[in-house]
PDB file of C-alpha atoms in Angstrom:
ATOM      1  CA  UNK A 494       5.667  -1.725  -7.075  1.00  0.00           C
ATOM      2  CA  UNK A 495       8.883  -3.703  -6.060  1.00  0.00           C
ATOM      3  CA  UNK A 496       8.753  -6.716  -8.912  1.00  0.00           C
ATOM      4  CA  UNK A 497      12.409  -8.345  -7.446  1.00  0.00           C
ATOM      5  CA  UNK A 498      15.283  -7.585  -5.493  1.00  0.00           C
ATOM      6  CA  UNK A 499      18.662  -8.555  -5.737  1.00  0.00           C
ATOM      7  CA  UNK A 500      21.225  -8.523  -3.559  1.00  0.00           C
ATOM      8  CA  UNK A 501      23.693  -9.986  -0.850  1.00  0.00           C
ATOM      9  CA  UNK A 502      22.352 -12.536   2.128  1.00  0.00           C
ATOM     10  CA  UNK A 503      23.151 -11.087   5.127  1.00  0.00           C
ATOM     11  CA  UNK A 504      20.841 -13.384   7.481  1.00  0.00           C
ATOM     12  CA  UNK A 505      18.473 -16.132   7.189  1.00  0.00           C
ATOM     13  CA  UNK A 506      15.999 -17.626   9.121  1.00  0.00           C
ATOM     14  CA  UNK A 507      13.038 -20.195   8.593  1.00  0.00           C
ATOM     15  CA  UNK A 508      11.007 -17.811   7.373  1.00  0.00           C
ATOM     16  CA  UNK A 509      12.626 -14.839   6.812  1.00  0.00           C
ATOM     17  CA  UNK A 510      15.640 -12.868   5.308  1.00  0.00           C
ATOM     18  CA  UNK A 511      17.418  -9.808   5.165  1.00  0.00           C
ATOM     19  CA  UNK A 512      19.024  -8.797   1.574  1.00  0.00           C
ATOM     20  CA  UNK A 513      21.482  -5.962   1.191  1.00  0.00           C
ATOM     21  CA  UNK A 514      20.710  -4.078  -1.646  1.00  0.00           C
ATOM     22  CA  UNK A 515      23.380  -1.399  -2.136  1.00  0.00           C
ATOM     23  CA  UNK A 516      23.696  -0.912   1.265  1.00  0.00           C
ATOM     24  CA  UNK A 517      19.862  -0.956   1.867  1.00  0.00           C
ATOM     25  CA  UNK A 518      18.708  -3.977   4.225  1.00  0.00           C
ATOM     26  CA  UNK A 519      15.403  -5.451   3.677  1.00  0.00           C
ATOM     27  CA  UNK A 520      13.542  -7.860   5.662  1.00  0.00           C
ATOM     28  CA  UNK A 521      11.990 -10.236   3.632  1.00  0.00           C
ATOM     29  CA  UNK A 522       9.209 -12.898   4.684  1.00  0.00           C
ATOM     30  CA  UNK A 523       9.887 -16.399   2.819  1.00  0.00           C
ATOM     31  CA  UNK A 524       8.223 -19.751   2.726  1.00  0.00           C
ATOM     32  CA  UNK A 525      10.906 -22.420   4.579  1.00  0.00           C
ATOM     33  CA  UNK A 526      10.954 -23.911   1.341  1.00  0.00           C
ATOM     34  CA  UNK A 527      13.027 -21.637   0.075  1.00  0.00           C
ATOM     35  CA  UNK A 528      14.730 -20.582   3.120  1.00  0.00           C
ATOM     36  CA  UNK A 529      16.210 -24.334   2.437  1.00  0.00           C
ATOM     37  CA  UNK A 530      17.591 -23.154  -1.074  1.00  0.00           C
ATOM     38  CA  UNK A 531      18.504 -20.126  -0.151  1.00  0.00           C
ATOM     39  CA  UNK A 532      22.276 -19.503  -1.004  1.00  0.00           C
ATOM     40  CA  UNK A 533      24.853 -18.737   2.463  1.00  0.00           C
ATOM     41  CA  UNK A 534      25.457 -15.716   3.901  1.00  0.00           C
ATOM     42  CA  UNK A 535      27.433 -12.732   1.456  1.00  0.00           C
ATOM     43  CA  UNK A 536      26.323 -14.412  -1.725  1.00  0.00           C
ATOM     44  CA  UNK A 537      23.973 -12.936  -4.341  1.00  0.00           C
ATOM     45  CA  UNK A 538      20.139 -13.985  -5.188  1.00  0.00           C
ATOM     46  CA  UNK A 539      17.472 -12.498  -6.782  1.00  0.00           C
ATOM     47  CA  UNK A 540      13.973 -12.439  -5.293  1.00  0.00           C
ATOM     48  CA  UNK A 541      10.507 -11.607  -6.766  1.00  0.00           C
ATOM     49  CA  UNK A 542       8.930  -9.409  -4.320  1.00  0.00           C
ATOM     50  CA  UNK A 543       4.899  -8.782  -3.492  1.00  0.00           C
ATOM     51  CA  UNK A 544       4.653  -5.396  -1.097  1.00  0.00           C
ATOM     52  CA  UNK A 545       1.803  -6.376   1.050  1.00  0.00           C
ATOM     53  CA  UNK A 546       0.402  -2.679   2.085  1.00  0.00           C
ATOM     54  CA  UNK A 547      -1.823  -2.391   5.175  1.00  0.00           C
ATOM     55  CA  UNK A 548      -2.668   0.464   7.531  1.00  0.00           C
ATOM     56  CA  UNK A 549      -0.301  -0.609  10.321  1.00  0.00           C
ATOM     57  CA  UNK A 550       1.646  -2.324   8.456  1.00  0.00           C
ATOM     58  CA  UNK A 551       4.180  -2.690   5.286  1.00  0.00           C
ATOM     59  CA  UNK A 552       5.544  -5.983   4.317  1.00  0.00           C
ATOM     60  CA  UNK A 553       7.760  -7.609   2.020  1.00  0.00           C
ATOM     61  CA  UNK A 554       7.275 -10.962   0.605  1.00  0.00           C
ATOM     62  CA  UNK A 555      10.198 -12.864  -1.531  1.00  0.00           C
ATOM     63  CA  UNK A 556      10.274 -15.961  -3.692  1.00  0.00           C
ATOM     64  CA  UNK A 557      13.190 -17.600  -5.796  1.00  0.00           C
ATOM     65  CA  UNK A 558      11.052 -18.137  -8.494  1.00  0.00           C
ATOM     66  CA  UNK A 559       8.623 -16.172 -10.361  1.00  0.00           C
ATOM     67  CA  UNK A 560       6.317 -18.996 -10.811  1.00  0.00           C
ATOM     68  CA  UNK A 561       5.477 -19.088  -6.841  1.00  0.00           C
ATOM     69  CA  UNK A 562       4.856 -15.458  -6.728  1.00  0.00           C
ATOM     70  CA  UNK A 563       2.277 -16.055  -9.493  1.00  0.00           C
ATOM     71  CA  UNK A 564       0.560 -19.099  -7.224  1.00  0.00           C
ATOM     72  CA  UNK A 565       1.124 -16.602  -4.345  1.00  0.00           C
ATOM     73  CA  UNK A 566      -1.105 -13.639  -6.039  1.00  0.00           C
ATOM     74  CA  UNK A 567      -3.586 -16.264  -6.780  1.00  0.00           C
ATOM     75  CA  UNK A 568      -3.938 -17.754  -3.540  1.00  0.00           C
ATOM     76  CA  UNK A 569      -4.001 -13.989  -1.150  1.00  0.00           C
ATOM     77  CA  UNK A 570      -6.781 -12.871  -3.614  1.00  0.00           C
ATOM     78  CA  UNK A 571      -9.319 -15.773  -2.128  1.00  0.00           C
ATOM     79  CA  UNK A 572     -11.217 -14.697   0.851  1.00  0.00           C
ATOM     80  CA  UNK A 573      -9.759 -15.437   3.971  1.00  0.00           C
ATOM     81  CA  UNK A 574      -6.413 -16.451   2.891  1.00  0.00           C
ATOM     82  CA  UNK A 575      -4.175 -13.484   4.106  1.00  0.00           C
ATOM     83  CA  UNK A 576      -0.121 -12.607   2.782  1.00  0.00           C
ATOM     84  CA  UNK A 577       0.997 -14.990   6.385  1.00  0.00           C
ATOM     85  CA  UNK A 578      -1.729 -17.851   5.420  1.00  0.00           C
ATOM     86  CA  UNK A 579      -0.506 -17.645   1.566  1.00  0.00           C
ATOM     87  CA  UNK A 580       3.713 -17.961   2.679  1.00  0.00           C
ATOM     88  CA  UNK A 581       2.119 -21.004   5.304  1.00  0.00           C
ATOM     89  CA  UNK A 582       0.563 -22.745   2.024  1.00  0.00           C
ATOM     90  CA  UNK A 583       3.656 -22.159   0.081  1.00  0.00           C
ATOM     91  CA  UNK A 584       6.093 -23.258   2.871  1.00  0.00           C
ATOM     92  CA  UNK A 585       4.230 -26.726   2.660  1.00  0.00           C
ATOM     93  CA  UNK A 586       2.774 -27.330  -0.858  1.00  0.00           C
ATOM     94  CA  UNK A 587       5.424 -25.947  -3.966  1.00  0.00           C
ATOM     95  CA  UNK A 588       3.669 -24.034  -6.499  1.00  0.00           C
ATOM     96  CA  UNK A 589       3.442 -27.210  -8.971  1.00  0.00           C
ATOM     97  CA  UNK A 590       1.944 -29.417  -5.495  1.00  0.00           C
ATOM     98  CA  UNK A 591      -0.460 -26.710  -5.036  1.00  0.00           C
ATOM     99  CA  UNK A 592      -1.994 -26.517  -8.495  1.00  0.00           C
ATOM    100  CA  UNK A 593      -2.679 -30.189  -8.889  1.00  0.00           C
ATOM    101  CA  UNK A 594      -3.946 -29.928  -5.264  1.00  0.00           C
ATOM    102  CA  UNK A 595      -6.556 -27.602  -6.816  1.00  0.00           C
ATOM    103  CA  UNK A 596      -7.617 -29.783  -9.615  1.00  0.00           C
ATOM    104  CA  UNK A 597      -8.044 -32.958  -7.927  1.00  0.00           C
ATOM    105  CA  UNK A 598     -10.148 -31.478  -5.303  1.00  0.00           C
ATOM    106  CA  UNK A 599      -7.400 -32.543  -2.557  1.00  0.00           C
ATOM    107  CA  UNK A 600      -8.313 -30.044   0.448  1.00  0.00           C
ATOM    108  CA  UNK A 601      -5.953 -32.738   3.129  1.00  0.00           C
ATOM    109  CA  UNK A 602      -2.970 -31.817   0.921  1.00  0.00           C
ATOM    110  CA  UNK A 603      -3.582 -27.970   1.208  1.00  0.00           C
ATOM    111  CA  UNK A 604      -5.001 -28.344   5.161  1.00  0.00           C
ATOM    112  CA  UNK A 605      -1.958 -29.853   6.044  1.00  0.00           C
ATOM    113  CA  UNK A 606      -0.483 -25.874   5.799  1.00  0.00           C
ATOM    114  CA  UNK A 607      -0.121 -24.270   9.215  1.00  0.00           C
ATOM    115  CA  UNK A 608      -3.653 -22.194  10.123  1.00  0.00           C
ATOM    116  CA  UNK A 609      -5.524 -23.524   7.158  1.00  0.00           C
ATOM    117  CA  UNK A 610      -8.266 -25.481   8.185  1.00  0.00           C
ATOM    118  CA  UNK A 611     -10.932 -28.125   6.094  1.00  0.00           C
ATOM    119  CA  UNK A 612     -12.900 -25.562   5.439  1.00  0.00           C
ATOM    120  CA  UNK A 613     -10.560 -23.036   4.209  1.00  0.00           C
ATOM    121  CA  UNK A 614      -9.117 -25.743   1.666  1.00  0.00           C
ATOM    122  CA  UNK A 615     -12.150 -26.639   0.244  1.00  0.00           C
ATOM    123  CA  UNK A 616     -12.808 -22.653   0.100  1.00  0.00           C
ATOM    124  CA  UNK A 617      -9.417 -22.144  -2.030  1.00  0.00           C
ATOM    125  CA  UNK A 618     -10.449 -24.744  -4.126  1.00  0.00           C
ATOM    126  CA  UNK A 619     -13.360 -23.516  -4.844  1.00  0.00           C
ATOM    127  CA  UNK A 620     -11.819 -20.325  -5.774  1.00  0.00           C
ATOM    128  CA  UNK A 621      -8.821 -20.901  -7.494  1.00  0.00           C
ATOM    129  CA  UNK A 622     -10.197 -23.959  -9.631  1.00  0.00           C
ATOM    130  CA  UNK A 623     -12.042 -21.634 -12.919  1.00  0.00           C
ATOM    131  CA  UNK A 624      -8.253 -20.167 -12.882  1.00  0.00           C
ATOM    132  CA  UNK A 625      -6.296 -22.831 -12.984  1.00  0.00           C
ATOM    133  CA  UNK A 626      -6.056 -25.669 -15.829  1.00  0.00           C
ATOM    134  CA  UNK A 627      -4.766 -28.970 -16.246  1.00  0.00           C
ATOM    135  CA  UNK A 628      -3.112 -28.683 -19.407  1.00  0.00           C
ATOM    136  CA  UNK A 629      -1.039 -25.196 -17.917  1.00  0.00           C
ATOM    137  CA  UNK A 630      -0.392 -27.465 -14.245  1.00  0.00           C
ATOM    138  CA  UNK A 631       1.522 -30.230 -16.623  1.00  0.00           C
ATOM    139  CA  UNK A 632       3.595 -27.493 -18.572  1.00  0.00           C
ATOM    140  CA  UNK A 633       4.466 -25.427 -15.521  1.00  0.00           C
ATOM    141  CA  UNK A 634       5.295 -28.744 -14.026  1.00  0.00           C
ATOM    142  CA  UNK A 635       7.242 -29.477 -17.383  1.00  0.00           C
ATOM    143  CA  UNK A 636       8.780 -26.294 -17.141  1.00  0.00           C
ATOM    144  CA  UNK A 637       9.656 -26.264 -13.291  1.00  0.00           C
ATOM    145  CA  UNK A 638      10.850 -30.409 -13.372  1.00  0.00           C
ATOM    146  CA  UNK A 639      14.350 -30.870 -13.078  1.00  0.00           C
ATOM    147  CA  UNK A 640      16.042 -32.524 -16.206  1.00  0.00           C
ATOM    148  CA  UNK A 641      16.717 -35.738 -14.475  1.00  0.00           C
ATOM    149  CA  UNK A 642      13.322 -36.400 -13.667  1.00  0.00           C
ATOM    150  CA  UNK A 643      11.890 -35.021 -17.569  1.00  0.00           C
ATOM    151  CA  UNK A 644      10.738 -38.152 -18.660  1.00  0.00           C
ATOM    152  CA  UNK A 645       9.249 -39.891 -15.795  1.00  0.00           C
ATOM    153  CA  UNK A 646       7.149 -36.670 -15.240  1.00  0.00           C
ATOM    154  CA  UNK A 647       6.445 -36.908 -18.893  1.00  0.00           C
ATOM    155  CA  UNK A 648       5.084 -39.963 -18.930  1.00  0.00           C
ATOM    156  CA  UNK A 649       3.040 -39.402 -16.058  1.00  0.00           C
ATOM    157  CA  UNK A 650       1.629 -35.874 -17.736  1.00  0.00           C
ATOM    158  CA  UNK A 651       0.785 -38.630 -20.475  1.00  0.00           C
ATOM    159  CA  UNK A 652      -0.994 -41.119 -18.308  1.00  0.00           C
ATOM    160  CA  UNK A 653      -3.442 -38.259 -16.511  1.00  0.00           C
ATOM    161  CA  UNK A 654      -4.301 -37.517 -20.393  1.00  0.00           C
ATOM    162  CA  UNK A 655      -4.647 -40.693 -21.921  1.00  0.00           C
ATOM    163  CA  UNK A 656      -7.070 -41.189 -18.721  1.00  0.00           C
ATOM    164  CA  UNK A 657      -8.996 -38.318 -19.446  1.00  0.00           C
ATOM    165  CA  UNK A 658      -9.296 -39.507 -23.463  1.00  0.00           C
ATOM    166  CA  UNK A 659     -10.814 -42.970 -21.940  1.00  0.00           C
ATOM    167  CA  UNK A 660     -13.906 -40.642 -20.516  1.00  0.00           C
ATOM    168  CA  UNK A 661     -12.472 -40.151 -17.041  1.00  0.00           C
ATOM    169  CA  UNK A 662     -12.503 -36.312 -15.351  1.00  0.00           C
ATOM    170  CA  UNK A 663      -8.927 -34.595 -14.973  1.00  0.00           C
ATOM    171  CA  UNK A 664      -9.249 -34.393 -11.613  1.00  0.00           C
ATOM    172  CA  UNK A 665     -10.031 -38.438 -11.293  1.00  0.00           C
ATOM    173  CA  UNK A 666      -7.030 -38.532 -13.726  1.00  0.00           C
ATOM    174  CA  UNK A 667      -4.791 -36.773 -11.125  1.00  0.00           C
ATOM    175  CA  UNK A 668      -5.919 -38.542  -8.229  1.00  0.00           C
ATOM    176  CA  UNK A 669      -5.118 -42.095  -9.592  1.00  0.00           C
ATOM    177  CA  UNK A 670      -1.863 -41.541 -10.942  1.00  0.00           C
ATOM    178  CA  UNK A 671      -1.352 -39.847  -8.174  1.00  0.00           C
ATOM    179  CA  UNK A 672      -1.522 -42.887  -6.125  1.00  0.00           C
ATOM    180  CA  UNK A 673       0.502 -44.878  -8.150  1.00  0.00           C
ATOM    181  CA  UNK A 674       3.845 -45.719  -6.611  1.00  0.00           C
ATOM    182  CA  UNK A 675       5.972 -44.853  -9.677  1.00  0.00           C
ATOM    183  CA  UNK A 676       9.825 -46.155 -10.072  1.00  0.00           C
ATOM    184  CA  UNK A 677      12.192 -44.567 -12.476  1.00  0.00           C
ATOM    185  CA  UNK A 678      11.675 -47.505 -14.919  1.00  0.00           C
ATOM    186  CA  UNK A 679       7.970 -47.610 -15.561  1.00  0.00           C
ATOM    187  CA  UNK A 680       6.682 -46.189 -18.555  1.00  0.00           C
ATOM    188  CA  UNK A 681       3.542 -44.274 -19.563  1.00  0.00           C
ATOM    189  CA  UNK A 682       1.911 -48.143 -20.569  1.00  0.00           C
ATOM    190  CA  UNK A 683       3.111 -49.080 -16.755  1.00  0.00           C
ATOM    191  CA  UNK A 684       1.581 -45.855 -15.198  1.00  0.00           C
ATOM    192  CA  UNK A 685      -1.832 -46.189 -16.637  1.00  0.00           C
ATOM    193  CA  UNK A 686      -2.465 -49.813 -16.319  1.00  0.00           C
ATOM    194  CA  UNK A 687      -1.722 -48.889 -12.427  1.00  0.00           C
ATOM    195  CA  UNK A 688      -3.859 -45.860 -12.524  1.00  0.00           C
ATOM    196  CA  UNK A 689      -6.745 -48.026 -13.916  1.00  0.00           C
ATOM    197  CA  UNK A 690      -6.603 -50.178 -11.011  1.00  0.00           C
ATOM    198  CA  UNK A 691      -7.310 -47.715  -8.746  1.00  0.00           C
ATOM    199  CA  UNK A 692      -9.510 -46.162 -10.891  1.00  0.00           C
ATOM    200  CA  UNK A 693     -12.271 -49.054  -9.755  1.00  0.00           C
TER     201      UNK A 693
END
């Protein structure tokens, strides 16, 4: 269908935006996330569109990146979880949050989305966790990291595997480096020694 649009801002709210596409206005629902990064009214931006098609109903959904789309397909095809439910996850957890979520079995992070109970969470992960692996969450994450924070999230990625080579699961891994309160100056040495402690 509609893969991306691209266009002028003519309005933006918290969760939604209308794009002037020669001289076409569509309304487009958007996660606040990106309704944060969105660029001011009259400039350009490109989003990558999913057409949600119902009987009442047609709906446009927009992301700035193509990478949240992809989380978004993946999270409206699990039972329950509707296009609204899917924007509410994504307006809370980024795309990168949401997969690591997944792995290390943490349904509070994904609950904390508006309309998505316990249950639901633990549902989703359920779902989405034969889909989704660690070594893809740590190169998306690579991919996706700003260059500033490259080698701190690097070393981290390094920790989580060096964990899992000492016999532990990845999502144990995630969870205790995770918890470690990491400063720009640690390295990966620093970040597992930290992760081991919580580890017992």
């Amino acid at each position: 269908m509609i893969a991306f649009l691209k266009g002028k801002v003519v309005s933006v709210s918290e969760s939604r935006l209308v794009l002037d596409v020669n001289d076409v206005g569509f309304q487009i629902s958007i996660t606040s996330r990106d309704a944060a990064r969105m660029p001011s009214v009259g400039h350009q931006v490109l989003l990558y569109t999913y057409l949600s098609v119902r009987e009442d109903a047609m709906q446009l959904f927009g992301f700035l990146s193509e990478d949240d789309l992809e989380i978004y397909r993946l999270l409206i095809g699990v039972s329950g979880i509707g296009p609204k439910a899917g924007l509410g996850i994504l307006s809370v957890l980024s795309a990168d949050d949401l997969r690591f979520a997944v792995l290390a079995d943490d349904a509070k992070a994904i609950a904390r989305a508006p309309g998505v109970g316990n249950k639901t969470a633990q549902k989703l992960i359920l779902e989405l966790k034969d889909k989704l692996s660690l070594e893809e969450a740590i190169e998306k994450k690579l991919d996706n990291a700003a260059d500033g924070g490259l080698e701190l999230q690097e070393n981290k990625n390094q920790a989580v595997q060096a964990l899992v080579a000492l016999g532990y699961s990845g999502s144990e891994a995630l969870r205790a480096v995770k918890q470690v309160e990491i400063s720009p100056d640690m390295d990966t040495e620093d970040i597992l020694k930290q992760a081991l402690k919580k580890m017992v």
